[in-house]
Amino acid sequence: MNRIIQANYVWFNGKLVEWENAKVHVLAQGIHYGIGVFEGIRGYYDECIKIFRLEDHMRRFLKSAKIIHLEIPYTLEELINGVIEVVKANNFKTDIYIRPVAFRGSGSIGVRARNPVEVAVIAFEYGKYLKPTGVKCKISSWRKPSADSLPVYAKIAAMYLLYHLAVVEANNCGFDEAILLDSEGYVAEGSGENIFIVKDEMLITPPTYGAILEGITRDTVMKVAIEVLGMKVVERRIKREELYTADEAFFTGTAAEITPIIEVDNRTIGNGQIGKITSQLMELYQKIVKGKIEKYRKWVTEVK
Ligand code: PY5
């Protein structure tokens, strides 16, 4: 999990620079106050790199930036081309992760200052994020703030201190991952994933009007469950007890893909193995991200 990340080139403020030269001044507001936004995108190597839902991620990137007043000096098209350019330049031959990031740089000091915005796209070789055989989770003592405390819809850098605290707490207690409740005590999401439970063959996930990031993998899974598996999918609040007693539970996220949850707060979920529906969705997801299912090929950008 704590691998050293490296590649040859980074797309930095509109052009390719060598990895070693993609540097930022220590006065950057992004460092001091977390004034920044980012994305996480996966590219799968299957004869060429296939980027999953690139446009959707870059649209969310621009929306997150708009919400926090970050003026990104590039269009959607330029950003998409930047991603493709850096992926091509690095000539990857394995699965990759792509991290677009934008933040306020250096210049002035203080939260009032609106220093120039810096934009980068970092791409690197990457494997699994969480154990695909299933994770043991702890309900965090840190709660996801409500929508009037921080913009929960935006993928903002500052929010990730919360997730860092939650996951470090979980790890220190011997768990693989944290699950955060919202300010009212309902299940919100993982430290970098949305969450689903299966109950009576039905898929249930917290609603987007709640305190969650509107995940792109979440959207993928909901569509696939309805359109391919013919399942009923319900967006509603989930009580902590419902999670403990679910038939199956899993996380969704770009990095986590679909990760089975096999234990929460020392309660075994289902029979402690990967559930039937979870495993069907995992299998379908791996085909979809590689463009193997015609209906969803529109989500895949091939980089040649
Ligand atoms: N919720 C949170 C808090 C997230 O950070 C993420 C993505 C998701 C949900 C899932 O969103 P999506 O399906 O659109 O990816 N997390 C990042 C990722 O690349 C990693 C952050 C460390 O998966």
Tab-separated table of C-alpha atoms and ligand atoms in Angstrom:
chain	number	residue	atom	x	y	z
A	1	MET	CA	0.000	0.000	0.000
A	2	ASN	CA	2.890	2.380	0.653
A	3	ARG	CA	4.700	1.758	-2.611
A	4	ILE	CA	6.966	4.447	-4.009
A	5	ILE	CA	5.247	5.926	-7.039
A	6	GLN	CA	7.185	6.984	-10.099
A	7	ALA	CA	6.872	7.437	-13.857
A	8	ASN	CA	8.781	9.304	-16.547
A	9	TYR	CA	6.552	12.303	-17.250
A	10	VAL	CA	3.943	14.447	-15.544
A	11	TRP	CA	1.565	16.823	-17.316
A	12	PHE	CA	2.135	20.034	-15.388
A	13	ASN	CA	0.471	23.360	-16.181
A	14	GLY	CA	-0.143	22.521	-19.805
A	15	LYS	CA	2.990	20.660	-20.768
A	16	LEU	CA	4.896	17.455	-20.161
A	17	VAL	CA	7.738	17.729	-17.673
A	18	GLU	CA	10.081	15.094	-16.356
A	19	TRP	CA	8.909	13.450	-13.129
A	20	GLU	CA	11.751	15.013	-11.097
A	21	ASN	CA	10.873	18.490	-12.307
A	22	ALA	CA	7.173	18.469	-11.373
A	23	LYS	CA	7.802	20.627	-8.298
A	24	VAL	CA	5.777	23.070	-6.216
A	25	HIS	CA	6.918	25.877	-3.890
A	26	VAL	CA	6.409	25.278	-0.137
A	27	LEU	CA	4.371	28.481	0.116
A	28	ALA	CA	1.586	26.911	-1.976
A	29	GLN	CA	-1.849	27.460	-0.414
A	30	GLY	CA	-2.763	23.959	-1.486
A	31	ILE	CA	-0.256	22.655	1.063
A	32	HIS	CA	-1.126	25.037	3.910
A	33	TYR	CA	-4.916	24.966	3.679
A	34	GLY	CA	-5.773	22.050	1.436
A	35	ILE	CA	-7.231	24.398	-1.181
A	36	GLY	CA	-7.379	21.966	-4.052
A	37	VAL	CA	-9.369	19.345	-5.911
A	38	PHE	CA	-8.400	16.070	-7.484
A	39	GLU	CA	-9.596	13.014	-9.354
A	40	GLY	CA	-8.697	9.361	-9.405
A	41	ILE	CA	-9.023	7.500	-12.686
A	42	ARG	CA	-7.931	4.025	-13.689
A	43	GLY	CA	-6.419	2.859	-16.928
A	44	TYR	CA	-6.380	-0.875	-17.638
A	45	TYR	CA	-3.702	-2.451	-19.805
A	46	ASP	CA	-5.241	-4.751	-22.359
A	47	GLU	CA	-3.108	-4.495	-25.518
A	48	CYS	CA	-3.260	-0.727	-24.953
A	49	ILE	CA	-4.246	1.455	-21.988
A	50	LYS	CA	-8.005	1.698	-21.648
A	51	ILE	CA	-9.100	4.631	-19.489
A	52	PHE	CA	-12.405	4.179	-17.702
A	53	ARG	CA	-14.987	6.988	-17.743
A	54	LEU	CA	-12.377	9.647	-18.448
A	55	GLU	CA	-14.833	12.347	-19.467
A	56	ASP	CA	-17.033	11.783	-16.411
A	57	HIS	CA	-14.034	12.129	-14.114
A	58	MET	CA	-12.834	15.307	-15.797
A	59	ARG	CA	-16.325	16.795	-15.660
A	60	ARG	CA	-16.415	16.136	-11.920
A	61	PHE	CA	-12.943	17.661	-11.619
A	62	LEU	CA	-14.178	20.910	-13.182
A	63	LYS	CA	-17.322	20.902	-11.036
A	64	SER	CA	-15.308	20.358	-7.836
A	65	ALA	CA	-13.037	23.259	-8.842
A	66	LYS	CA	-15.978	25.538	-9.577
A	67	ILE	CA	-17.514	24.808	-6.168
A	68	ILE	CA	-14.362	25.945	-4.341
A	69	HIS	CA	-13.661	28.977	-6.600
A	70	LEU	CA	-10.645	27.387	-8.246
A	71	GLU	CA	-10.272	28.822	-11.734
A	72	ILE	CA	-8.870	26.028	-13.897
A	73	PRO	CA	-7.310	27.651	-16.958
A	74	TYR	CA	-8.086	24.667	-19.218
A	75	THR	CA	-11.198	23.437	-20.961
A	76	LEU	CA	-12.649	19.965	-20.495
A	77	GLU	CA	-11.176	19.011	-23.853
A	78	GLU	CA	-7.715	20.300	-22.992
A	79	LEU	CA	-7.742	18.382	-19.710
A	80	ILE	CA	-8.847	15.167	-21.416
A	81	ASN	CA	-6.084	15.642	-23.980
A	82	GLY	CA	-3.613	16.286	-21.155
A	83	VAL	CA	-4.510	12.935	-19.597
A	84	ILE	CA	-4.128	11.130	-22.908
A	85	GLU	CA	-0.839	12.916	-23.601
A	86	VAL	CA	0.750	11.931	-20.291
A	87	VAL	CA	-0.459	8.338	-20.550
A	88	LYS	CA	1.014	8.072	-24.059
A	89	ALA	CA	4.304	9.690	-23.061
A	90	ASN	CA	4.882	7.196	-20.264
A	91	ASN	CA	4.318	4.208	-22.529
A	92	PHE	CA	2.814	2.071	-19.749
A	93	LYS	CA	2.518	-1.692	-20.121
A	94	THR	CA	0.527	-2.428	-16.958
A	95	ASP	CA	-2.618	-1.128	-15.254
A	96	ILE	CA	-2.318	2.488	-14.192
A	97	TYR	CA	-3.878	5.086	-11.958
A	98	ILE	CA	-4.262	8.674	-13.107
A	99	ARG	CA	-4.376	11.538	-10.633
A	100	PRO	CA	-5.441	14.947	-11.983
A	101	VAL	CA	-4.925	17.589	-9.289
A	102	ALA	CA	-5.448	21.355	-9.101
A	103	PHE	CA	-4.571	23.630	-6.202
A	104	ARG	CA	-3.682	27.176	-5.312
A	105	GLY	CA	0.037	27.714	-5.620
A	106	SER	CA	2.383	30.223	-4.044
A	107	GLY	CA	2.405	34.013	-4.056
A	108	SER	CA	0.615	35.500	-1.085
A	109	ILE	CA	-0.223	34.069	2.344
A	110	GLY	CA	-3.520	33.640	4.192
A	111	VAL	CA	-6.898	32.107	3.422
A	112	ARG	CA	-8.070	35.295	1.720
A	113	ALA	CA	-5.421	35.132	-1.012
A	114	ARG	CA	-6.323	33.665	-4.372
A	115	ASN	CA	-2.924	32.567	-5.590
A	116	PRO	CA	-2.488	31.241	-9.135
A	117	VAL	CA	-3.938	27.789	-9.726
A	118	GLU	CA	-1.601	24.968	-10.668
A	119	VAL	CA	-2.865	21.925	-12.535
A	120	ALA	CA	-1.162	18.567	-12.954
A	121	VAL	CA	-1.986	15.111	-14.237
A	122	ILE	CA	0.135	12.381	-12.705
A	123	ALA	CA	-0.091	8.862	-14.122
A	124	PHE	CA	1.701	5.808	-12.778
A	125	GLU	CA	1.645	2.033	-12.666
A	126	TYR	CA	-0.740	0.758	-10.046
A	127	GLY	CA	-2.260	-2.466	-8.786
A	128	LYS	CA	-4.956	-3.221	-6.229
A	129	TYR	CA	-5.874	-0.674	-3.561
A	130	LEU	CA	-7.792	-2.911	-1.152
A	131	LYS	CA	-7.763	-6.691	-0.778
A	132	PRO	CA	-10.048	-8.103	-3.504
A	133	THR	CA	-10.712	-11.082	-1.234
A	134	GLY	CA	-12.542	-8.837	1.207
A	135	VAL	CA	-11.853	-6.272	3.905
A	136	LYS	CA	-12.530	-5.987	7.624
A	137	CYS	CA	-13.897	-2.590	8.563
A	138	LYS	CA	-14.331	-0.369	11.564
A	139	ILE	CA	-17.015	2.258	11.950
A	140	SER	CA	-14.954	5.377	12.443
A	141	SER	CA	-15.218	7.713	15.398
A	142	TRP	CA	-14.778	10.478	12.803
A	143	ARG	CA	-18.008	11.474	11.072
A	144	LYS	CA	-18.585	12.728	7.554
A	145	PRO	CA	-19.651	16.379	7.887
A	146	SER	CA	-23.057	17.420	6.643
A	147	ALA	CA	-23.480	19.363	3.403
A	148	ASP	CA	-23.493	22.681	5.279
A	149	SER	CA	-20.037	22.135	6.782
A	150	LEU	CA	-17.911	21.299	3.758
A	151	PRO	CA	-18.913	20.770	0.130
A	152	VAL	CA	-19.448	17.010	0.294
A	153	TYR	CA	-20.273	16.702	-3.396
A	154	ALA	CA	-16.872	18.045	-4.473
A	155	LYS	CA	-13.727	15.939	-4.431
A	156	ILE	CA	-11.749	18.476	-2.417
A	157	ALA	CA	-8.270	17.941	-1.019
A	158	ALA	CA	-9.124	19.279	2.467
A	159	MET	CA	-11.747	16.545	3.016
A	160	TYR	CA	-9.055	13.880	2.802
A	161	LEU	CA	-7.572	14.775	6.157
A	162	LEU	CA	-10.787	13.361	7.593
A	163	TYR	CA	-10.383	10.149	5.619
A	164	HIS	CA	-6.740	9.925	6.634
A	165	LEU	CA	-7.731	10.163	10.300
A	166	ALA	CA	-10.455	7.564	9.834
A	167	VAL	CA	-8.328	5.007	8.026
A	168	VAL	CA	-5.311	5.455	10.305
A	169	GLU	CA	-7.595	4.919	13.297
A	170	ALA	CA	-9.021	1.768	11.680
A	171	ASN	CA	-5.556	0.434	10.788
A	172	ASN	CA	-4.259	1.141	14.293
A	173	CYS	CA	-7.099	-0.988	15.641
A	174	GLY	CA	-6.213	-3.832	13.262
A	175	PHE	CA	-8.892	-3.217	10.607
A	176	ASP	CA	-8.333	-2.817	6.866
A	177	GLU	CA	-10.645	0.107	6.225
A	178	ALA	CA	-12.892	2.681	7.907
A	179	ILE	CA	-16.577	3.333	7.353
A	180	LEU	CA	-17.772	6.835	8.194
A	181	LEU	CA	-21.244	7.611	9.485
A	182	ASP	CA	-22.862	10.931	8.600
A	183	SER	CA	-23.598	13.615	11.189
A	184	GLU	CA	-26.929	11.925	11.988
A	185	GLY	CA	-25.426	8.491	12.500
A	186	TYR	CA	-26.363	6.843	9.203
A	187	VAL	CA	-23.821	5.010	7.067
A	188	ALA	CA	-22.114	7.430	4.644
A	189	GLU	CA	-19.078	5.925	2.914
A	190	GLY	CA	-15.600	4.461	3.260
A	191	SER	CA	-12.392	6.505	3.477
A	192	GLY	CA	-12.197	6.482	-0.335
A	193	GLU	CA	-15.196	4.427	-1.446
A	194	ASN	CA	-18.961	4.411	-1.644
A	195	ILE	CA	-20.769	1.598	0.083
A	196	PHE	CA	-23.535	-0.829	-0.891
A	197	ILE	CA	-25.371	-3.531	1.001
A	198	VAL	CA	-27.357	-6.441	-0.404
A	199	LYS	CA	-30.571	-7.334	1.389
A	200	ASP	CA	-33.070	-9.842	0.040
A	201	GLU	CA	-31.479	-9.704	-3.445
A	202	MET	CA	-31.873	-5.910	-3.450
A	203	LEU	CA	-29.016	-3.411	-3.697
A	204	ILE	CA	-29.142	-0.542	-1.194
A	205	THR	CA	-26.788	2.449	-1.113
A	206	PRO	CA	-26.855	5.822	0.676
A	207	PRO	CA	-28.494	8.576	-1.412
A	208	THR	CA	-26.620	11.325	-3.231
A	209	TYR	CA	-28.516	13.955	-1.267
A	210	GLY	CA	-26.693	12.589	1.776
A	211	ALA	CA	-23.139	13.305	2.837
A	212	ILE	CA	-21.402	11.240	0.163
A	213	LEU	CA	-19.266	11.739	-2.878
A	214	GLU	CA	-21.299	10.924	-5.963
A	215	GLY	CA	-19.019	8.119	-7.063
A	216	ILE	CA	-18.585	7.193	-10.694
A	217	THR	CA	-18.060	3.538	-9.790
A	218	ARG	CA	-21.230	3.749	-7.693
A	219	ASP	CA	-23.069	4.948	-10.787
A	220	THR	CA	-21.519	2.182	-12.888
A	221	VAL	CA	-22.550	-0.495	-10.386
A	222	MET	CA	-26.094	0.827	-10.078
A	223	LYS	CA	-26.550	0.846	-13.855
A	224	VAL	CA	-25.062	-2.611	-14.295
A	225	ALA	CA	-27.118	-4.094	-11.443
A	226	ILE	CA	-30.318	-2.779	-13.004
A	227	GLU	CA	-29.530	-3.243	-16.683
A	228	VAL	CA	-27.548	-6.488	-16.665
A	229	LEU	CA	-28.566	-8.307	-13.491
A	230	GLY	CA	-32.162	-7.005	-13.473
A	231	MET	CA	-31.864	-6.091	-9.797
A	232	LYS	CA	-33.780	-3.593	-7.778
A	233	VAL	CA	-31.528	-0.760	-6.581
A	234	VAL	CA	-32.630	1.561	-3.812
A	235	GLU	CA	-30.959	4.781	-2.667
A	236	ARG	CA	-31.827	5.376	0.973
A	237	ARG	CA	-30.272	5.894	4.360
A	238	ILE	CA	-28.693	2.815	5.888
A	239	LYS	CA	-28.594	2.257	9.629
A	240	ARG	CA	-25.445	0.904	11.162
A	241	GLU	CA	-27.340	-2.202	12.331
A	242	GLU	CA	-28.498	-2.886	8.783
A	243	LEU	CA	-24.894	-2.958	7.714
A	244	TYR	CA	-24.011	-5.454	10.470
A	245	THR	CA	-26.873	-7.718	9.400
A	246	ALA	CA	-26.660	-7.315	5.601
A	247	ASP	CA	-26.565	-10.408	3.383
A	248	GLU	CA	-23.591	-8.891	1.532
A	249	ALA	CA	-21.749	-5.573	1.574
A	250	PHE	CA	-19.133	-4.030	-0.678
A	251	PHE	CA	-17.264	-0.835	-1.464
A	252	THR	CA	-17.097	0.846	-4.848
A	253	GLY	CA	-14.465	3.287	-6.012
A	254	THR	CA	-12.004	3.855	-8.800
A	255	ALA	CA	-9.104	2.635	-6.677
A	256	ALA	CA	-11.089	0.025	-4.709
A	257	GLU	CA	-13.080	-1.074	-7.807
A	258	ILE	CA	-15.566	-3.432	-6.131
A	259	THR	CA	-14.182	-4.654	-2.818
A	260	PRO	CA	-16.155	-7.110	-0.687
A	261	ILE	CA	-16.706	-6.148	2.951
A	262	ILE	CA	-16.502	-9.322	4.995
A	263	GLU	CA	-16.572	-7.915	8.511
A	264	VAL	CA	-17.752	-4.720	10.246
A	265	ASP	CA	-16.915	-4.008	13.885
A	266	ASN	CA	-16.203	-7.709	14.445
A	267	ARG	CA	-19.547	-8.825	13.000
A	268	THR	CA	-19.205	-11.192	10.059
A	269	ILE	CA	-21.122	-10.042	6.987
A	270	GLY	CA	-23.120	-12.888	5.450
A	271	ASN	CA	-21.008	-16.009	5.787
A	272	GLY	CA	-17.754	-14.068	5.750
A	273	GLN	CA	-17.025	-14.961	2.125
A	274	ILE	CA	-17.478	-12.893	-1.035
A	275	GLY	CA	-21.240	-12.787	-1.618
A	276	LYS	CA	-22.943	-14.115	-4.758
A	277	ILE	CA	-24.100	-10.734	-6.072
A	278	THR	CA	-20.841	-9.019	-5.104
A	279	SER	CA	-18.915	-11.612	-7.046
A	280	GLN	CA	-21.169	-11.279	-10.127
A	281	LEU	CA	-20.697	-7.511	-10.067
A	282	MET	CA	-16.910	-7.834	-9.628
A	283	GLU	CA	-16.703	-10.068	-12.661
A	284	LEU	CA	-18.872	-7.794	-14.793
A	285	TYR	CA	-16.928	-4.722	-13.691
A	286	GLN	CA	-13.610	-6.179	-14.871
A	287	LYS	CA	-15.142	-6.842	-18.305
A	288	ILE	CA	-16.718	-3.416	-18.548
A	289	VAL	CA	-13.557	-1.450	-17.704
A	290	LYS	CA	-11.737	-3.261	-20.499
A	291	GLY	CA	-14.490	-2.517	-22.997
A	292	LYS	CA	-15.561	-6.146	-23.295
A	293	ILE	CA	-19.270	-5.407	-22.984
A	294	GLU	CA	-20.587	-3.598	-26.041
A	295	LYS	CA	-23.281	-1.625	-24.213
A	296	TYR	CA	-20.709	0.065	-21.971
A	297	ARG	CA	-17.863	0.467	-24.452
A	298	LYS	CA	-18.686	4.186	-24.600
A	299	TRP	CA	-17.098	4.500	-21.153
A	300	VAL	CA	-13.692	3.303	-22.352
A	301	THR	CA	-11.048	5.538	-23.975
A	302	GLU	CA	-8.308	3.579	-25.722
A	303	VAL	CA	-4.897	5.224	-25.759
A	304	LYS	CA	-2.822	4.068	-28.723
B	1	PY5	N1	-16.028	8.344	-1.711
B	1	PY5	C1	-14.825	8.878	-1.465
B	1	PY5	C2	-14.623	9.622	-0.207
B	1	PY5	C3	-13.789	8.762	-2.403
B	1	PY5	O1	-12.602	9.317	-2.166
B	1	PY5	C4	-14.007	8.033	-3.593
B	1	PY5	C5	-12.900	7.854	-4.591
B	1	PY5	C6	-15.274	7.464	-3.802
B	1	PY5	C7	-16.274	7.652	-2.842
B	1	PY5	C8	-15.599	6.697	-5.051
B	1	PY5	O2	-15.669	7.555	-6.147
B	1	PY5	P1	-15.369	7.051	-7.619
B	1	PY5	O3	-16.165	5.820	-7.804
B	1	PY5	O4	-15.859	8.152	-8.479
B	1	PY5	O5	-13.913	6.795	-7.734
B	1	PY5	N2	-11.607	7.742	-4.017
B	1	PY5	C9	-10.387	7.794	-4.776
B	1	PY5	C10	-10.320	6.780	-5.898
B	1	PY5	O6	-9.624	7.034	-6.856
B	1	PY5	C11	-9.218	7.541	-3.870
B	1	PY5	C12	-9.025	8.499	-2.773
B	1	PY5	C13	-7.910	8.158	-1.846
B	1	PY5	O7	-10.938	5.716	-5.793
